[in-house]
Amino acid sequence: MRVEEILRKSELNREDLVYLMKIGSEEELEALYKKAYEVKEENVGKKVYYRGLIEFSNICVKDCNYCGIRKSNKNTEHFMMTKEEIMESAKWIYENNYGSLVLQAGERQDKEFVDFVEEVVREIKEMSQGKLGITLSLGEQSRETYERWYKAGAHRYLLRIETSNEEIYKSLHPEDRSHNFDTRIECLGYLREAGYQVGTGVMIGLPGQREEDLVDDILFYKENDIDMIGMGPYIIHDETPMGEAYKDRVLPKEKRVELGLKMIAIARIYLKDVNIAATTALQGLDPLGREKGLKAGANILMPVTTAAEHRAKYQLYNDKPCIDDTAEQCKKCLAGRVGSVGDEIAYGEWGDSPHYFKRSEE
Ligand code: 5AD
């Protein structure tokens, strides 16, 4: 089998990666996932790290054509958690020994928001005596803002590139200055310079996206020396321009899940020591999506810990899973899922990407 031949090579080139991205038989896919799991075991171990996810606001200044909380979606019931509510979730995450949390929200650059985040980060650090790792996922910001939040105590940042293909990127966004591909790239640079461990990722199965584009996304991660990857299938949201345009034309669910798993596996094999998340979007399309993600090489899970009353309002796409679950239920459910794969949950550890430390030592 050509796949096995490729998987035995010590260095893969673009052509090899494209070949792997296009395989489709059960047997070939099994061989790919098995290899990816081995590479995971060797480089990051069989430990799964948790990042408790707090989605604290759905107010967004952006108008991305795919996203349910875009500015122009007038059906969104807006919410912004208070500092006390965020701290309550953060305490739960700390007391349940998750090790790290992620603060995510719609994008805002106004002073009130920037100050608010800075304060919240500082308080979480204090509350946990510096023990809780803090990741931010708050979109494009100025260099100064990134620096301020870093100084306050955040040490990782997620900013997806969405797709490394500039043409596709343009088709996903309105044509104005605030949705610029180069700005996104520039922000990834600012984050690195500010000292963060930098995470990025893409959506998979986008209209017009070919296997070659997905391979180029993985090469983009490599070229930009990315530490953490969060990527998942594109899922329609009805109340968006893309949802309306592609309702009946998007790749079948199974195909998008398969592509998502192939992306995880090939990224693991090619990049080896980075952190890769099995994302909620994977589970949105397949009830066993996250387990399959771990089997294909992912080592990070992001359990949603947002309070039940707000969960349903943070709908980036249709049928987001687990919106009725409490944080307690999520914890139990995930422990069972991780165990079923044969992995172990690393409670109470930050679980930084080994890739980051190797670079820091150089
Ligand atoms: N399908 C899948 N992922 C989406 N995101 C936003 N909308 C969708 C969607 N419809 C992802 C984007 C964004 C992250 C916060 O959520 O990649 O960066």
Short mmCIF file of C-alpha atoms and ligand atoms in Angstrom, two decimals:
data_model
loop_
_atom_site.label_atom_id
_atom_site.label_comp_id
_atom_site.label_asym_id
_atom_site.label_seq_id
_atom_site.Cartn_x
_atom_site.Cartn_y
_atom_site.Cartn_z
CA MET A 1 0.00 0.00 0.00
CA ARG A 2 1.37 3.40 -1.03
CA VAL A 3 0.09 4.91 2.24
CA GLU A 4 2.27 2.60 4.30
CA GLU A 5 5.26 3.43 2.17
CA ILE A 6 4.70 7.14 2.77
CA LEU A 7 4.13 6.63 6.48
CA ARG A 8 7.49 4.88 6.79
CA LYS A 9 9.39 7.85 5.36
CA SER A 10 11.21 10.07 7.83
CA GLU A 11 10.57 13.29 5.91
CA LEU A 12 7.32 13.95 4.10
CA ASN A 13 7.04 16.39 1.22
CA ARG A 14 3.99 18.30 -0.03
CA GLU A 15 3.17 15.60 -2.57
CA ASP A 16 3.13 12.94 0.17
CA LEU A 17 0.85 15.08 2.29
CA VAL A 18 -1.54 15.65 -0.60
CA TYR A 19 -1.62 11.91 -1.25
CA LEU A 20 -2.51 11.27 2.38
CA MET A 21 -5.17 14.00 2.37
CA LYS A 22 -6.87 12.27 -0.58
CA ILE A 23 -7.03 8.68 0.71
CA GLY A 24 -10.49 7.27 1.33
CA SER A 25 -10.59 3.50 1.96
CA GLU A 26 -11.21 2.17 5.47
CA GLU A 27 -7.91 0.34 5.41
CA GLU A 28 -5.89 3.39 4.38
CA LEU A 29 -7.59 5.62 6.93
CA GLU A 30 -6.96 3.08 9.69
CA ALA A 31 -3.26 2.99 8.80
CA LEU A 32 -3.09 6.80 8.88
CA TYR A 33 -4.84 7.17 12.26
CA LYS A 34 -2.75 4.39 13.78
CA LYS A 35 0.47 6.06 12.72
CA ALA A 36 -0.74 9.43 14.01
CA TYR A 37 -1.59 7.90 17.39
CA GLU A 38 1.91 6.40 17.58
CA VAL A 39 3.49 9.76 16.79
CA LYS A 40 1.31 11.35 19.47
CA GLU A 41 2.36 8.74 22.04
CA GLU A 42 6.04 9.26 21.24
CA ASN A 43 6.00 13.05 21.24
CA VAL A 44 3.33 14.24 23.64
CA GLY A 45 2.28 11.03 25.40
CA LYS A 46 -1.20 9.62 25.90
CA LYS A 47 -2.23 12.42 28.21
CA VAL A 48 -5.20 14.60 27.40
CA TYR A 49 -5.11 18.15 28.72
CA TYR A 50 -8.25 20.09 29.50
CA ARG A 51 -8.95 23.75 28.82
CA GLY A 52 -12.20 24.80 30.46
CA LEU A 53 -13.91 27.06 27.93
CA ILE A 54 -15.72 30.19 29.09
CA GLU A 55 -17.60 31.87 26.25
CA PHE A 56 -18.28 35.13 28.05
CA SER A 57 -19.87 37.31 25.39
CA ASN A 58 -21.41 36.97 21.93
CA ILE A 59 -21.16 40.66 21.06
CA CYS A 60 -18.93 40.99 18.00
CA VAL A 61 -17.77 43.84 15.79
CA LYS A 62 -16.95 41.47 12.94
CA ASP A 63 -19.29 40.25 10.25
CA CYS A 64 -17.81 36.96 9.06
CA ASN A 65 -20.03 35.30 6.47
CA TYR A 66 -19.97 31.89 8.17
CA CYS A 67 -20.44 32.78 11.81
CA GLY A 68 -23.70 32.78 13.76
CA ILE A 69 -22.69 35.61 16.09
CA ARG A 70 -21.73 37.99 13.25
CA LYS A 71 -22.70 41.62 13.77
CA SER A 72 -25.49 41.58 11.18
CA ASN A 73 -27.31 38.60 12.65
CA LYS A 74 -30.14 40.44 14.33
CA ASN A 75 -31.59 37.25 15.79
CA THR A 76 -28.75 36.91 18.26
CA GLU A 77 -29.79 37.71 21.79
CA HIS A 78 -26.73 39.50 23.09
CA PHE A 79 -25.09 38.72 26.39
CA MET A 80 -21.99 39.66 28.27
CA MET A 81 -21.14 37.87 31.49
CA THR A 82 -20.28 39.97 34.51
CA LYS A 83 -16.88 39.69 36.11
CA GLU A 84 -18.48 37.80 38.98
CA GLU A 85 -20.04 35.25 36.62
CA ILE A 86 -16.74 34.69 34.85
CA MET A 87 -14.96 34.30 38.17
CA GLU A 88 -17.52 31.75 39.26
CA SER A 89 -16.80 29.62 36.17
CA ALA A 90 -13.07 30.14 36.63
CA LYS A 91 -13.30 28.93 40.22
CA TRP A 92 -15.21 25.86 39.13
CA ILE A 93 -12.49 25.10 36.58
CA TYR A 94 -9.79 25.61 39.19
CA GLU A 95 -11.52 23.53 41.86
CA ASN A 96 -12.17 20.75 39.39
CA ASN A 97 -8.49 20.67 38.60
CA TYR A 98 -8.69 21.35 34.87
CA GLY A 99 -5.31 23.11 34.92
CA SER A 100 -6.15 25.74 32.29
CA LEU A 101 -9.00 27.81 30.99
CA VAL A 102 -9.82 29.63 27.77
CA LEU A 103 -11.59 32.97 27.71
CA GLN A 104 -13.40 33.33 24.40
CA ALA A 105 -15.82 35.96 23.15
CA GLY A 106 -16.89 37.88 20.10
CA GLU A 107 -14.34 40.46 19.00
CA ARG A 108 -14.27 43.96 20.50
CA GLN A 109 -11.42 46.45 20.59
CA ASP A 110 -12.99 49.24 22.66
CA LYS A 111 -11.26 50.45 25.81
CA GLU A 112 -13.95 49.20 28.16
CA PHE A 113 -13.56 45.66 26.81
CA VAL A 114 -9.76 45.69 26.80
CA ASP A 115 -9.69 46.96 30.41
CA PHE A 116 -12.30 44.40 31.44
CA VAL A 117 -10.32 41.47 30.04
CA GLU A 118 -7.13 42.73 31.65
CA GLU A 119 -8.84 42.87 35.02
CA VAL A 120 -10.44 39.46 34.66
CA VAL A 121 -7.11 37.85 33.71
CA ARG A 122 -5.45 39.45 36.72
CA GLU A 123 -8.17 38.28 39.07
CA ILE A 124 -8.07 34.71 37.77
CA LYS A 125 -4.32 34.63 38.33
CA GLU A 126 -4.79 35.90 41.88
CA MET A 127 -7.68 33.61 42.69
CA SER A 128 -5.67 30.55 41.60
CA GLN A 129 -2.36 31.76 43.06
CA GLY A 130 -0.93 31.65 39.57
CA LYS A 131 -1.80 28.00 39.15
CA LEU A 132 -4.42 28.21 36.42
CA GLY A 133 -3.08 28.54 32.87
CA ILE A 134 -4.93 31.21 30.89
CA THR A 135 -5.54 31.14 27.15
CA LEU A 136 -7.29 33.97 25.34
CA SER A 137 -9.34 33.66 22.17
CA LEU A 138 -10.51 37.21 21.54
CA GLY A 139 -9.64 37.89 17.95
CA GLU A 140 -7.60 40.64 16.35
CA GLN A 141 -6.21 43.28 18.68
CA SER A 142 -3.48 45.91 18.63
CA ARG A 143 0.05 45.00 19.62
CA GLU A 144 -0.39 47.03 22.82
CA THR A 145 -3.53 45.17 23.83
CA TYR A 146 -1.87 41.79 23.32
CA GLU A 147 1.06 42.98 25.44
CA ARG A 148 -1.17 44.26 28.22
CA TRP A 149 -3.12 41.01 28.44
CA TYR A 150 0.13 39.03 28.43
CA LYS A 151 1.50 41.12 31.29
CA ALA A 152 -1.74 40.59 33.20
CA GLY A 153 -1.05 36.83 33.12
CA ALA A 154 -2.40 35.24 29.92
CA HIS A 155 0.24 33.05 28.30
CA ARG A 156 -1.44 31.42 25.33
CA TYR A 157 -3.56 32.91 22.54
CA LEU A 158 -5.72 31.29 19.91
CA LEU A 159 -6.30 33.15 16.67
CA ARG A 160 -7.45 31.02 13.79
CA ILE A 161 -6.32 31.90 10.29
CA GLU A 162 -9.57 30.16 9.14
CA THR A 163 -7.86 29.21 5.84
CA SER A 164 -4.37 29.94 4.58
CA ASN A 165 -5.75 30.40 1.05
CA GLU A 166 -6.17 34.14 0.63
CA GLU A 167 -8.83 33.77 -2.07
CA ILE A 168 -10.98 31.54 0.13
CA TYR A 169 -10.36 33.86 3.08
CA LYS A 170 -11.78 36.71 1.00
CA SER A 171 -14.86 34.67 0.14
CA LEU A 172 -15.51 34.07 3.85
CA HIS A 173 -15.50 37.74 4.78
CA PRO A 174 -17.03 41.05 3.73
CA GLU A 175 -14.78 43.18 1.56
CA ASP A 176 -13.77 45.87 3.99
CA ARG A 177 -10.67 46.86 5.86
CA SER A 178 -11.62 45.14 9.07
CA HIS A 179 -11.65 41.66 7.52
CA ASN A 180 -8.21 41.65 6.01
CA PHE A 181 -6.07 38.51 5.55
CA ASP A 182 -2.80 40.40 6.08
CA THR A 183 -4.06 41.86 9.36
CA ARG A 184 -4.74 38.35 10.63
CA ILE A 185 -1.18 37.28 9.74
CA GLU A 186 0.22 40.44 11.31
CA CYS A 187 -1.65 39.69 14.54
CA LEU A 188 -0.11 36.21 14.72
CA GLY A 189 3.27 37.96 14.56
CA TYR A 190 2.37 40.41 17.36
CA LEU A 191 1.26 37.52 19.54
CA ARG A 192 4.53 35.72 19.07
CA GLU A 193 6.51 38.86 19.81
CA ALA A 194 4.49 39.54 22.95
CA GLY A 195 5.62 36.14 24.27
CA TYR A 196 2.48 34.02 23.93
CA GLN A 197 2.35 30.40 22.94
CA VAL A 198 0.52 30.85 19.68
CA GLY A 199 -2.38 28.76 18.48
CA THR A 200 -4.14 28.93 15.16
CA GLY A 201 -6.35 26.74 13.04
CA VAL A 202 -8.71 26.52 10.12
CA MET A 203 -12.20 25.44 9.17
CA ILE A 204 -12.37 22.25 7.17
CA GLY A 205 -14.73 21.49 4.31
CA LEU A 206 -15.29 25.09 3.27
CA PRO A 207 -16.88 25.78 -0.10
CA GLY A 208 -14.14 25.81 -2.74
CA GLN A 209 -11.48 24.35 -0.45
CA ARG A 210 -9.46 21.52 -2.00
CA GLU A 211 -7.27 18.89 -0.34
CA GLU A 212 -4.25 20.87 -1.56
CA ASP A 213 -5.47 23.89 0.38
CA LEU A 214 -5.73 21.83 3.56
CA VAL A 215 -2.18 20.59 3.07
CA ASP A 216 -1.09 24.19 2.63
CA ASP A 217 -2.81 24.97 5.94
CA ILE A 218 -0.58 22.39 7.62
CA LEU A 219 2.48 23.83 5.88
CA PHE A 220 1.36 27.24 7.13
CA TYR A 221 1.40 25.92 10.72
CA LYS A 222 4.94 24.70 10.15
CA GLU A 223 6.21 27.89 8.53
CA ASN A 224 4.76 29.99 11.31
CA ASP A 225 6.12 27.72 14.00
CA ILE A 226 2.68 27.32 15.56
CA ASP A 227 2.48 25.78 19.05
CA MET A 228 -1.18 24.84 19.25
CA ILE A 229 -3.81 23.93 16.72
CA GLY A 230 -7.58 24.07 16.97
CA MET A 231 -9.43 23.19 13.81
CA GLY A 232 -12.74 21.63 12.96
CA PRO A 233 -15.27 21.09 10.21
CA TYR A 234 -17.23 24.00 8.83
CA ILE A 235 -20.85 23.75 9.95
CA ILE A 236 -23.67 25.73 8.40
CA HIS A 237 -25.41 28.41 10.44
CA ASP A 238 -28.79 29.22 8.87
CA GLU A 239 -28.77 32.90 9.69
CA THR A 240 -25.57 33.71 7.79
CA PRO A 241 -24.83 34.56 4.14
CA MET A 242 -22.84 31.33 3.70
CA GLY A 243 -25.50 29.29 5.43
CA GLU A 244 -28.07 30.55 2.97
CA ALA A 245 -25.87 30.20 -0.09
CA TYR A 246 -24.50 26.73 0.61
CA LYS A 247 -27.34 25.06 2.51
CA ASP A 248 -27.62 22.22 0.01
CA ARG A 249 -24.14 22.34 -1.41
CA VAL A 250 -21.78 21.83 1.50
CA LEU A 251 -19.83 18.52 1.61
CA PRO A 252 -21.75 15.68 3.32
CA LYS A 253 -21.30 15.50 7.09
CA GLU A 254 -19.35 12.23 7.00
CA LYS A 255 -16.92 13.70 4.47
CA ARG A 256 -16.31 16.77 6.61
CA VAL A 257 -15.71 14.61 9.68
CA GLU A 258 -13.34 12.38 7.73
CA LEU A 259 -11.44 15.40 6.41
CA GLY A 260 -11.31 16.82 9.94
CA LEU A 261 -9.78 13.61 11.27
CA LYS A 262 -7.33 13.41 8.38
CA MET A 263 -6.25 16.98 9.13
CA ILE A 264 -5.58 16.09 12.78
CA ALA A 265 -3.69 12.93 11.83
CA ILE A 266 -1.55 14.49 9.12
CA ALA A 267 -0.81 17.56 11.27
CA ARG A 268 0.26 15.25 14.11
CA ILE A 269 2.50 13.16 11.84
CA TYR A 270 4.05 16.20 10.18
CA LEU A 271 4.39 18.57 13.17
CA LYS A 272 4.87 15.97 15.92
CA ASP A 273 5.15 17.91 19.19
CA VAL A 274 2.41 20.56 18.95
CA ASN A 275 -0.83 20.58 20.93
CA ILE A 276 -3.85 19.67 18.81
CA ALA A 277 -7.44 19.99 20.02
CA ALA A 278 -10.31 17.66 19.25
CA THR A 279 -12.87 20.44 18.82
CA THR A 280 -16.55 20.68 19.66
CA ALA A 281 -17.35 21.22 15.97
CA LEU A 282 -16.14 17.65 15.28
CA GLN A 283 -18.64 16.38 17.77
CA GLY A 284 -21.26 18.66 16.27
CA LEU A 285 -21.24 16.46 13.19
CA ASP A 286 -20.51 13.08 14.78
CA PRO A 287 -21.50 12.01 18.31
CA LEU A 288 -18.14 10.24 18.62
CA GLY A 289 -16.21 13.04 16.90
CA ARG A 290 -14.00 13.98 19.81
CA GLU A 291 -13.02 10.40 20.66
CA LYS A 292 -12.15 9.86 17.03
CA GLY A 293 -10.10 13.06 17.17
CA LEU A 294 -8.07 11.73 20.11
CA LYS A 295 -7.57 8.46 18.25
CA ALA A 296 -6.32 10.40 15.23
CA GLY A 297 -3.69 12.27 17.23
CA ALA A 298 -5.34 15.12 19.14
CA ASN A 299 -4.31 15.67 22.80
CA ILE A 300 -6.42 18.61 23.97
CA LEU A 301 -10.09 18.88 24.89
CA MET A 302 -11.96 22.09 25.59
CA PRO A 303 -14.92 21.28 27.81
CA VAL A 304 -17.47 24.08 27.71
CA THR A 305 -18.02 25.47 31.19
CA THR A 306 -20.14 28.46 30.19
CA ALA A 307 -23.18 28.77 32.48
CA ALA A 308 -26.24 26.98 31.08
CA GLU A 309 -28.27 30.18 30.67
CA HIS A 310 -25.76 31.60 28.18
CA ARG A 311 -24.71 28.48 26.28
CA ALA A 312 -27.50 28.49 23.73
CA LYS A 313 -26.75 32.11 22.85
CA TYR A 314 -23.19 31.33 21.82
CA GLN A 315 -24.13 29.59 18.60
CA LEU A 316 -21.38 29.86 16.02
CA TYR A 317 -23.10 27.15 13.94
CA ASN A 318 -26.31 25.08 13.86
CA ASP A 319 -26.92 22.32 16.39
CA LYS A 320 -23.99 23.06 18.64
CA PRO A 321 -23.68 19.99 20.88
CA CYS A 322 -24.02 19.94 24.68
CA ILE A 323 -25.89 23.23 24.99
CA ASP A 324 -28.12 21.84 27.73
CA ASP A 325 -25.31 20.26 29.75
CA THR A 326 -23.95 21.66 32.97
CA ALA A 327 -20.20 21.82 33.56
CA GLU A 328 -20.60 18.86 35.94
CA GLN A 329 -22.28 16.74 33.29
CA CYS A 330 -19.60 17.63 30.75
CA LYS A 331 -16.89 16.56 33.16
CA LYS A 332 -18.39 13.13 33.74
CA CYS A 333 -19.23 12.57 30.12
CA LEU A 334 -15.75 13.51 28.90
CA ALA A 335 -13.96 11.35 31.46
CA GLY A 336 -15.82 8.35 30.03
CA ARG A 337 -14.95 9.35 26.50
CA VAL A 338 -11.24 9.84 27.17
CA GLY A 339 -11.08 6.51 29.01
CA SER A 340 -12.70 4.71 26.09
CA VAL A 341 -9.83 5.77 23.85
CA GLY A 342 -7.16 4.55 26.27
CA ASP A 343 -5.86 8.04 27.02
CA GLU A 344 -5.50 9.55 30.46
CA ILE A 345 -6.70 12.97 31.65
CA ALA A 346 -3.87 15.08 33.00
CA TYR A 347 -5.72 16.88 35.79
CA GLY A 348 -4.11 19.95 37.28
CA GLU A 349 -1.39 20.39 34.65
CA TRP A 350 -0.96 23.29 32.24
CA GLY A 351 0.01 20.95 29.44
CA ASP A 352 2.00 23.46 27.44
CA SER A 353 3.06 22.40 24.00
CA PRO A 354 6.52 20.73 24.07
CA HIS A 355 7.08 22.52 20.78
CA TYR A 356 7.08 25.85 22.60
CA PHE A 357 9.72 24.76 25.09
CA LYS A 358 12.00 23.42 22.39
CA ARG A 359 11.91 26.79 20.70
CA SER A 360 12.53 28.66 23.94
CA GLU A 361 15.64 26.59 24.60
CA GLU A 362 17.21 27.41 21.23
N1 5AD B 1 -18.53 26.38 11.50
C1 5AD B 1 -17.38 25.97 12.09
N2 5AD B 1 -16.59 26.76 12.80
C2 5AD B 1 -16.96 28.05 12.97
N3 5AD B 1 -16.39 29.06 13.61
C3 5AD B 1 -17.17 30.14 13.51
N4 5AD B 1 -18.25 29.84 12.78
C4 5AD B 1 -18.15 28.55 12.41
C5 5AD B 1 -18.95 27.66 11.66
N5 5AD B 1 -20.09 28.07 11.09
C6 5AD B 1 -15.06 28.97 14.22
C7 5AD B 1 -14.08 29.93 13.54
C8 5AD B 1 -13.66 30.87 14.64
C9 5AD B 1 -13.93 30.05 15.88
C10 5AD B 1 -14.11 30.86 17.13
O1 5AD B 1 -15.10 29.35 15.58
O2 5AD B 1 -12.97 29.19 13.07
O3 5AD B 1 -12.31 31.27 14.56
#
